[in-house]
Amino acid sequence: MYTQALNAQEVHGRPVVDPAEEARGARFQARIDAEDRIEPNDWMPEGYRRTLTRQISQHAHSEIVGMLPEGNWITRAPSLKRKAALLAKVQDEAGHGLYLYSAAETLGTSREEMFEQLLSGRAKYSSIFNYPTLTWADIGAIGWLVDGAAIMNQIPLCRCSYGPYARAMIRVCKEESFHQRQGYEIMLTLCRGTPEQKAMAQDALNRWWWPCLMMFGPPDSESQHSDQSAKWKIKRFTNDELRQKFVDATVPQGRYLGLTFPDPELAFDEASGHWRFGTIDWEEFKQVLAGNGPCNRQRMKQRRDAHAAGAWVREAAMAHAQKRARRAAEAAALPEAA
Amino acid sequence: MTTVQTIPLWEVFIRSRNGLAHKHVGSLHAADATMALQAARDVYTRRGEGLSVWVVPSNAITASDPADKDVLFEPTASKIYRHPTFYEVPDEVGHM
Amino acid sequence: MTTTSITLAETPLLALVLRRADDALILGHRLSEWCGHGPMLEEDIALANIALDCVGQARSLYDYAATLDGRGLTEDDLAYRRDVGQYRNCLLVEQPNGDFAATIVRQVLASAFLDPYWRAMTASADPTLAAIAAKAEKETAYHLRHSAEWLIRLGDGTPESHERTQAALDDLWPYSGELMESDDAEAELVRAGIAVDPAAIRPAFDATVAMVLREATLTAPAAPWRQGGGRVGRHSEHLGFILADLQYLQRAHPGATW
């Protein structure tokens, strides 16, 4: 559930010159404008297919990599109730990754290829998962903040012009509804607990707040993509709009917890009705995206190891299926032979 | 190392509690039908969504061509006499 | 309240409930370690489902154990404040996940016992246990089906998968006997119609395992060598590490609420 605008460097499809192609492009855009959903077998511009494949697969990768930082704490969850909820939540992320890979597959790229792109380091995933989960409060902070940021991004995607993506997102958003609440409840319990627990919660907020604001991607002034994606109705709000919505929704929740946001410039602006926040360290964001975050290498290694360790299992399943099919064919052939 | 084969894709259909027909819910990968059915149960019914599951190999589905959309589906638009609101029933007669 | 270790005065009934609860928790804990590391996404989700069933069973059982204990303890006290020596699970469930073959073999062996066991326990004279059994029985039936299907595919898959699975079976087989062991205290409950004699499950276990192994082209080891001791708290080295993870926060912050 963690899509992120990572597309700042992407170059758009080559200019269209063929008039027939141009006419098809115009008809396609007319369908989008009419809020028609585009379906897998429909004609679509190459750029649309490429942009979507990239965005959906990045989104799927984020779900799968996102299982790792939270998965860290499944075995250490401090009560059986928390353990069950966290396991169910991380399992949901696997499900969401699966729905999203399926949606991307309808555009003609197999899951195996997308995995390959992730594991070889060519594909990106949300920067947020390259930060470590150091205490139990991080599980609360991820649910509250990271899932909260993700929801801001994902709700508009339920109306995305590409049918399979929109349908996957509807399912994801429905399932996600408990994730943010379980995170906030963890934070609330810690904030009402011992001084050590409250300090744990504050420390988690301090570490996760800025990376969460980065989740929405580069500022609109630097994002080259938003225009085309907006025209195609893949993206309905800009990075900065979503970021502001998130800040406005989250700050009162944090204050209710009695926590302090690690931003001295954070202040409510009566005139606009928005919370104004300080400057995001975009250099850190670029570094994390470039592979230099605290956990990039570790996360990728864990994914690669799991995939490699599972290869013999997948091969065995296929080999058995083929044996079975062959035996069935032989059994069917027997009476005629006799 | 054996050649890497792609594990086949399956489409999943679920009949929910409310008595409606099986509905397409998504897809998954599995090596054979038995495992596909189990995966469908595990992936798509985690919240009590279904009472019955179908799995169909994705490549077994024959779909209409989007280019035929006008030919196939436009003609029905003019057959308004198929809809109940086409017919007038006096108010005094009540609900019909 | 502090989070010092607790010891329970184990009546025969309490001991029985703890055995079942600890089996479920430790197996669920092991399976939950797979989350995010499975051989394919579909199986990641499937293993988590089984783990969640196990943790759910453990919670119901601990809740009942706490009631039987009668000192106002909670499910979490029982899970988080007993030391290795107080845990009553069998050694099989604490064995490491190993490769996927080891996990599947462990699951088949456990489920081949637990499924008929819980089905029989639905007739328990103890209404709480009968109710827990009625829920668990449906879950374990699926655990058995799922793990058995995998065992067949791994055993009768590629030469590599066959070899790995046979090796896992050879390693884990000696731990299966403990599932069907019992003691005098349990025998007393059997006579009272509260418990099912684990030894009575043996024919069902043998039949299931033989059938699955045959289809999986695997061979049951002949080894008479057998491991046990878990029911009286003599565990393998692995359980200490499991509890170190599981109990760390509760132990580090005595009395805190989570």
PDB file of N, CA and C in Angstrom, chain A residues 65-103:
ATOM      1  N   VAL A  65       8.538  -5.344  -0.181  1.00  0.00           N
ATOM      2  CA  VAL A  65       9.692  -4.922   0.625  1.00  0.00           C
ATOM      3  C   VAL A  65       9.188  -4.412   1.978  1.00  0.00           C
ATOM      4  N   GLY A  66       8.015  -3.780   1.952  1.00  0.00           N
ATOM      5  CA  GLY A  66       7.438  -3.240   3.188  1.00  0.00           C
ATOM      6  C   GLY A  66       7.116  -4.303   4.221  1.00  0.00           C
ATOM      7  N   MET A  67       7.036  -5.557   3.794  1.00  0.00           N
ATOM      8  CA  MET A  67       6.795  -6.631   4.758  1.00  0.00           C
ATOM      9  C   MET A  67       7.995  -6.810   5.691  1.00  0.00           C
ATOM     10  N   LEU A  68       9.177  -6.439   5.212  1.00  0.00           N
ATOM     11  CA  LEU A  68      10.386  -6.780   5.971  1.00  0.00           C
ATOM     12  C   LEU A  68      10.558  -5.976   7.255  1.00  0.00           C
ATOM     13  N   PRO A  69      10.492  -4.637   7.198  1.00  0.00           N
ATOM     14  CA  PRO A  69      10.680  -3.895   8.458  1.00  0.00           C
ATOM     15  C   PRO A  69       9.638  -4.251   9.510  1.00  0.00           C
ATOM     16  N   GLU A  70       8.397  -4.458   9.107  1.00  0.00           N
ATOM     17  CA  GLU A  70       7.383  -4.823  10.091  1.00  0.00           C
ATOM     18  C   GLU A  70       7.514  -6.286  10.503  1.00  0.00           C
ATOM     19  N   GLY A  71       7.881  -7.111   9.520  1.00  0.00           N
ATOM     20  CA  GLY A  71       8.043  -8.533   9.800  1.00  0.00           C
ATOM     21  C   GLY A  71       9.060  -8.785  10.905  1.00  0.00           C
ATOM     22  N   ASN A  72      10.040  -7.881  10.998  1.00  0.00           N
ATOM     23  CA  ASN A  72      11.033  -7.933  12.074  1.00  0.00           C
ATOM     24  C   ASN A  72      10.444  -8.145  13.452  1.00  0.00           C
ATOM     25  N   TRP A  73       9.247  -7.598  13.645  1.00  0.00           N
ATOM     26  CA  TRP A  73       8.688  -7.546  14.994  1.00  0.00           C
ATOM     27  C   TRP A  73       7.583  -8.572  15.235  1.00  0.00           C
ATOM     28  N   ILE A  74       7.296  -9.388  14.243  1.00  0.00           N
ATOM     29  CA  ILE A  74       6.231 -10.383  14.440  1.00  0.00           C
ATOM     30  C   ILE A  74       6.602 -11.322  15.588  1.00  0.00           C
ATOM     31  N   THR A  75       7.836 -11.780  15.596  1.00  0.00           N
ATOM     32  CA  THR A  75       8.232 -12.738  16.633  1.00  0.00           C
ATOM     33  C   THR A  75       8.436 -12.065  17.991  1.00  0.00           C
ATOM     34  N   ARG A  76       8.548 -10.734  17.986  1.00  0.00           N
ATOM     35  CA  ARG A  76       8.805 -10.029  19.245  1.00  0.00           C
ATOM     36  C   ARG A  76       7.616  -9.200  19.717  1.00  0.00           C
ATOM     37  N   ALA A  77       6.487  -9.315  19.061  1.00  0.00           N
ATOM     38  CA  ALA A  77       5.308  -8.534  19.451  1.00  0.00           C
ATOM     39  C   ALA A  77       5.004  -8.791  20.922  1.00  0.00           C
ATOM     40  N   PRO A  78       4.657  -7.735  21.666  1.00  0.00           N
ATOM     41  CA  PRO A  78       4.613  -7.854  23.122  1.00  0.00           C
ATOM     42  C   PRO A  78       3.350  -8.485  23.715  1.00  0.00           C
ATOM     43  N   SER A  79       2.384  -8.820  22.903  1.00  0.00           N
ATOM     44  CA  SER A  79       1.234  -9.560  23.441  1.00  0.00           C
ATOM     45  C   SER A  79       0.699 -10.440  22.318  1.00  0.00           C
ATOM     46  N   LEU A  80      -0.089 -11.419  22.683  1.00  0.00           N
ATOM     47  CA  LEU A  80      -0.604 -12.331  21.656  1.00  0.00           C
ATOM     48  C   LEU A  80      -1.567 -11.611  20.721  1.00  0.00           C
ATOM     49  N   LYS A  81      -2.316 -10.680  21.285  1.00  0.00           N
ATOM     50  CA  LYS A  81      -3.228  -9.901  20.441  1.00  0.00           C
ATOM     51  C   LYS A  81      -2.440  -9.085  19.408  1.00  0.00           C
ATOM     52  N   ARG A  82      -1.382  -8.418  19.864  1.00  0.00           N
ATOM     53  CA  ARG A  82      -0.568  -7.623  18.941  1.00  0.00           C
ATOM     54  C   ARG A  82       0.119  -8.512  17.908  1.00  0.00           C
ATOM     55  N   LYS A  83       0.524  -9.673  18.352  1.00  0.00           N
ATOM     56  CA  LYS A  83       1.210 -10.597  17.453  1.00  0.00           C
ATOM     57  C   LYS A  83       0.280 -11.001  16.310  1.00  0.00           C
ATOM     58  N   ALA A  84      -0.950 -11.380  16.673  1.00  0.00           N
ATOM     59  CA  ALA A  84      -1.918 -11.806  15.651  1.00  0.00           C
ATOM     60  C   ALA A  84      -2.225 -10.644  14.705  1.00  0.00           C
ATOM     61  N   ALA A  85      -2.425  -9.450  15.266  1.00  0.00           N
ATOM     62  CA  ALA A  85      -2.780  -8.304  14.420  1.00  0.00           C
ATOM     63  C   ALA A  85      -1.637  -7.952  13.477  1.00  0.00           C
ATOM     64  N   LEU A  86      -0.411  -7.983  13.990  1.00  0.00           N
ATOM     65  CA  LEU A  86       0.732  -7.630  13.143  1.00  0.00           C
ATOM     66  C   LEU A  86       0.944  -8.671  12.047  1.00  0.00           C
ATOM     67  N   LEU A  87       0.830  -9.928  12.418  1.00  0.00           N
ATOM     68  CA  LEU A  87       0.992 -10.979  11.417  1.00  0.00           C
ATOM     69  C   LEU A  87      -0.070 -10.844  10.325  1.00  0.00           C
ATOM     70  N   ALA A  88      -1.304 -10.579  10.745  1.00  0.00           N
ATOM     71  CA  ALA A  88      -2.384 -10.412   9.764  1.00  0.00           C
ATOM     72  C   ALA A  88      -2.115  -9.209   8.880  1.00  0.00           C
ATOM     73  N   LYS A  89      -1.561  -8.170   9.470  1.00  0.00           N
ATOM     74  CA  LYS A  89      -1.290  -6.966   8.696  1.00  0.00           C
ATOM     75  C   LYS A  89      -0.182  -7.204   7.673  1.00  0.00           C
ATOM     76  N   VAL A  90       0.904  -7.808   8.122  1.00  0.00           N
ATOM     77  CA  VAL A  90       2.010  -8.041   7.192  1.00  0.00           C
ATOM     78  C   VAL A  90       1.573  -9.026   6.101  1.00  0.00           C
ATOM     79  N   GLN A  91       0.742  -9.979   6.494  1.00  0.00           N
ATOM     80  CA  GLN A  91       0.192 -10.903   5.497  1.00  0.00           C
ATOM     81  C   GLN A  91      -0.643 -10.136   4.479  1.00  0.00           C
ATOM     82  N   ASP A  92      -1.417  -9.178   4.947  1.00  0.00           N
ATOM     83  CA  ASP A  92      -2.194  -8.345   4.026  1.00  0.00           C
ATOM     84  C   ASP A  92      -1.286  -7.658   3.011  1.00  0.00           C
ATOM     85  N   GLU A  93      -0.117  -7.198   3.470  1.00  0.00           N
ATOM     86  CA  GLU A  93       0.804  -6.530   2.538  1.00  0.00           C
ATOM     87  C   GLU A  93       1.201  -7.504   1.423  1.00  0.00           C
ATOM     88  N   ALA A  94       1.420  -8.756   1.782  1.00  0.00           N
ATOM     89  CA  ALA A  94       1.730  -9.759   0.761  1.00  0.00           C
ATOM     90  C   ALA A  94       0.563  -9.864  -0.210  1.00  0.00           C
ATOM     91  N   GLY A  95      -0.652  -9.873   0.338  1.00  0.00           N
ATOM     92  CA  GLY A  95      -1.836  -9.934  -0.512  1.00  0.00           C
ATOM     93  C   GLY A  95      -1.915  -8.728  -1.432  1.00  0.00           C
ATOM     94  N   HIS A  96      -1.618  -7.565  -0.893  1.00  0.00           N
ATOM     95  CA  HIS A  96      -1.703  -6.362  -1.707  1.00  0.00           C
ATOM     96  C   HIS A  96      -0.644  -6.376  -2.810  1.00  0.00           C
ATOM     97  N   GLY A  97       0.530  -6.843  -2.463  1.00  0.00           N
ATOM     98  CA  GLY A  97       1.560  -7.004  -3.488  1.00  0.00           C
ATOM     99  C   GLY A  97       1.068  -7.940  -4.583  1.00  0.00           C
ATOM    100  N   LEU A  98       0.443  -9.015  -4.162  1.00  0.00           N
ATOM    101  CA  LEU A  98      -0.056  -9.989  -5.129  1.00  0.00           C
ATOM    102  C   LEU A  98      -1.134  -9.376  -6.034  1.00  0.00           C
ATOM    103  N   TYR A  99      -2.085  -8.645  -5.451  1.00  0.00           N
ATOM    104  CA  TYR A  99      -3.123  -8.022  -6.290  1.00  0.00           C
ATOM    105  C   TYR A  99      -2.485  -7.072  -7.300  1.00  0.00           C
ATOM    106  N   LEU A 100      -1.488  -6.330  -6.812  1.00  0.00           N
ATOM    107  CA  LEU A 100      -0.884  -5.314  -7.679  1.00  0.00           C
ATOM    108  C   LEU A 100      -0.030  -5.943  -8.780  1.00  0.00           C
ATOM    109  N   TYR A 101       0.738  -6.973  -8.432  1.00  0.00           N
ATOM    110  CA  TYR A 101       1.476  -7.669  -9.491  1.00  0.00           C
ATOM    111  C   TYR A 101       0.499  -8.197 -10.533  1.00  0.00           C
ATOM    112  N   SER A 102      -0.640  -8.717 -10.060  1.00  0.00           N
ATOM    113  CA  SER A 102      -1.633  -9.245 -11.002  1.00  0.00           C
ATOM    114  C   SER A 102      -2.134  -8.136 -11.918  1.00  0.00           C
ATOM    115  N   ALA A 103      -2.396  -6.969 -11.344  1.00  0.00           N
ATOM    116  CA  ALA A 103      -2.881  -5.844 -12.160  1.00  0.00           C
ATOM    117  C   ALA A 103      -1.815  -5.446 -13.183  1.00  0.00           C
TER     118      ALA A 103
END
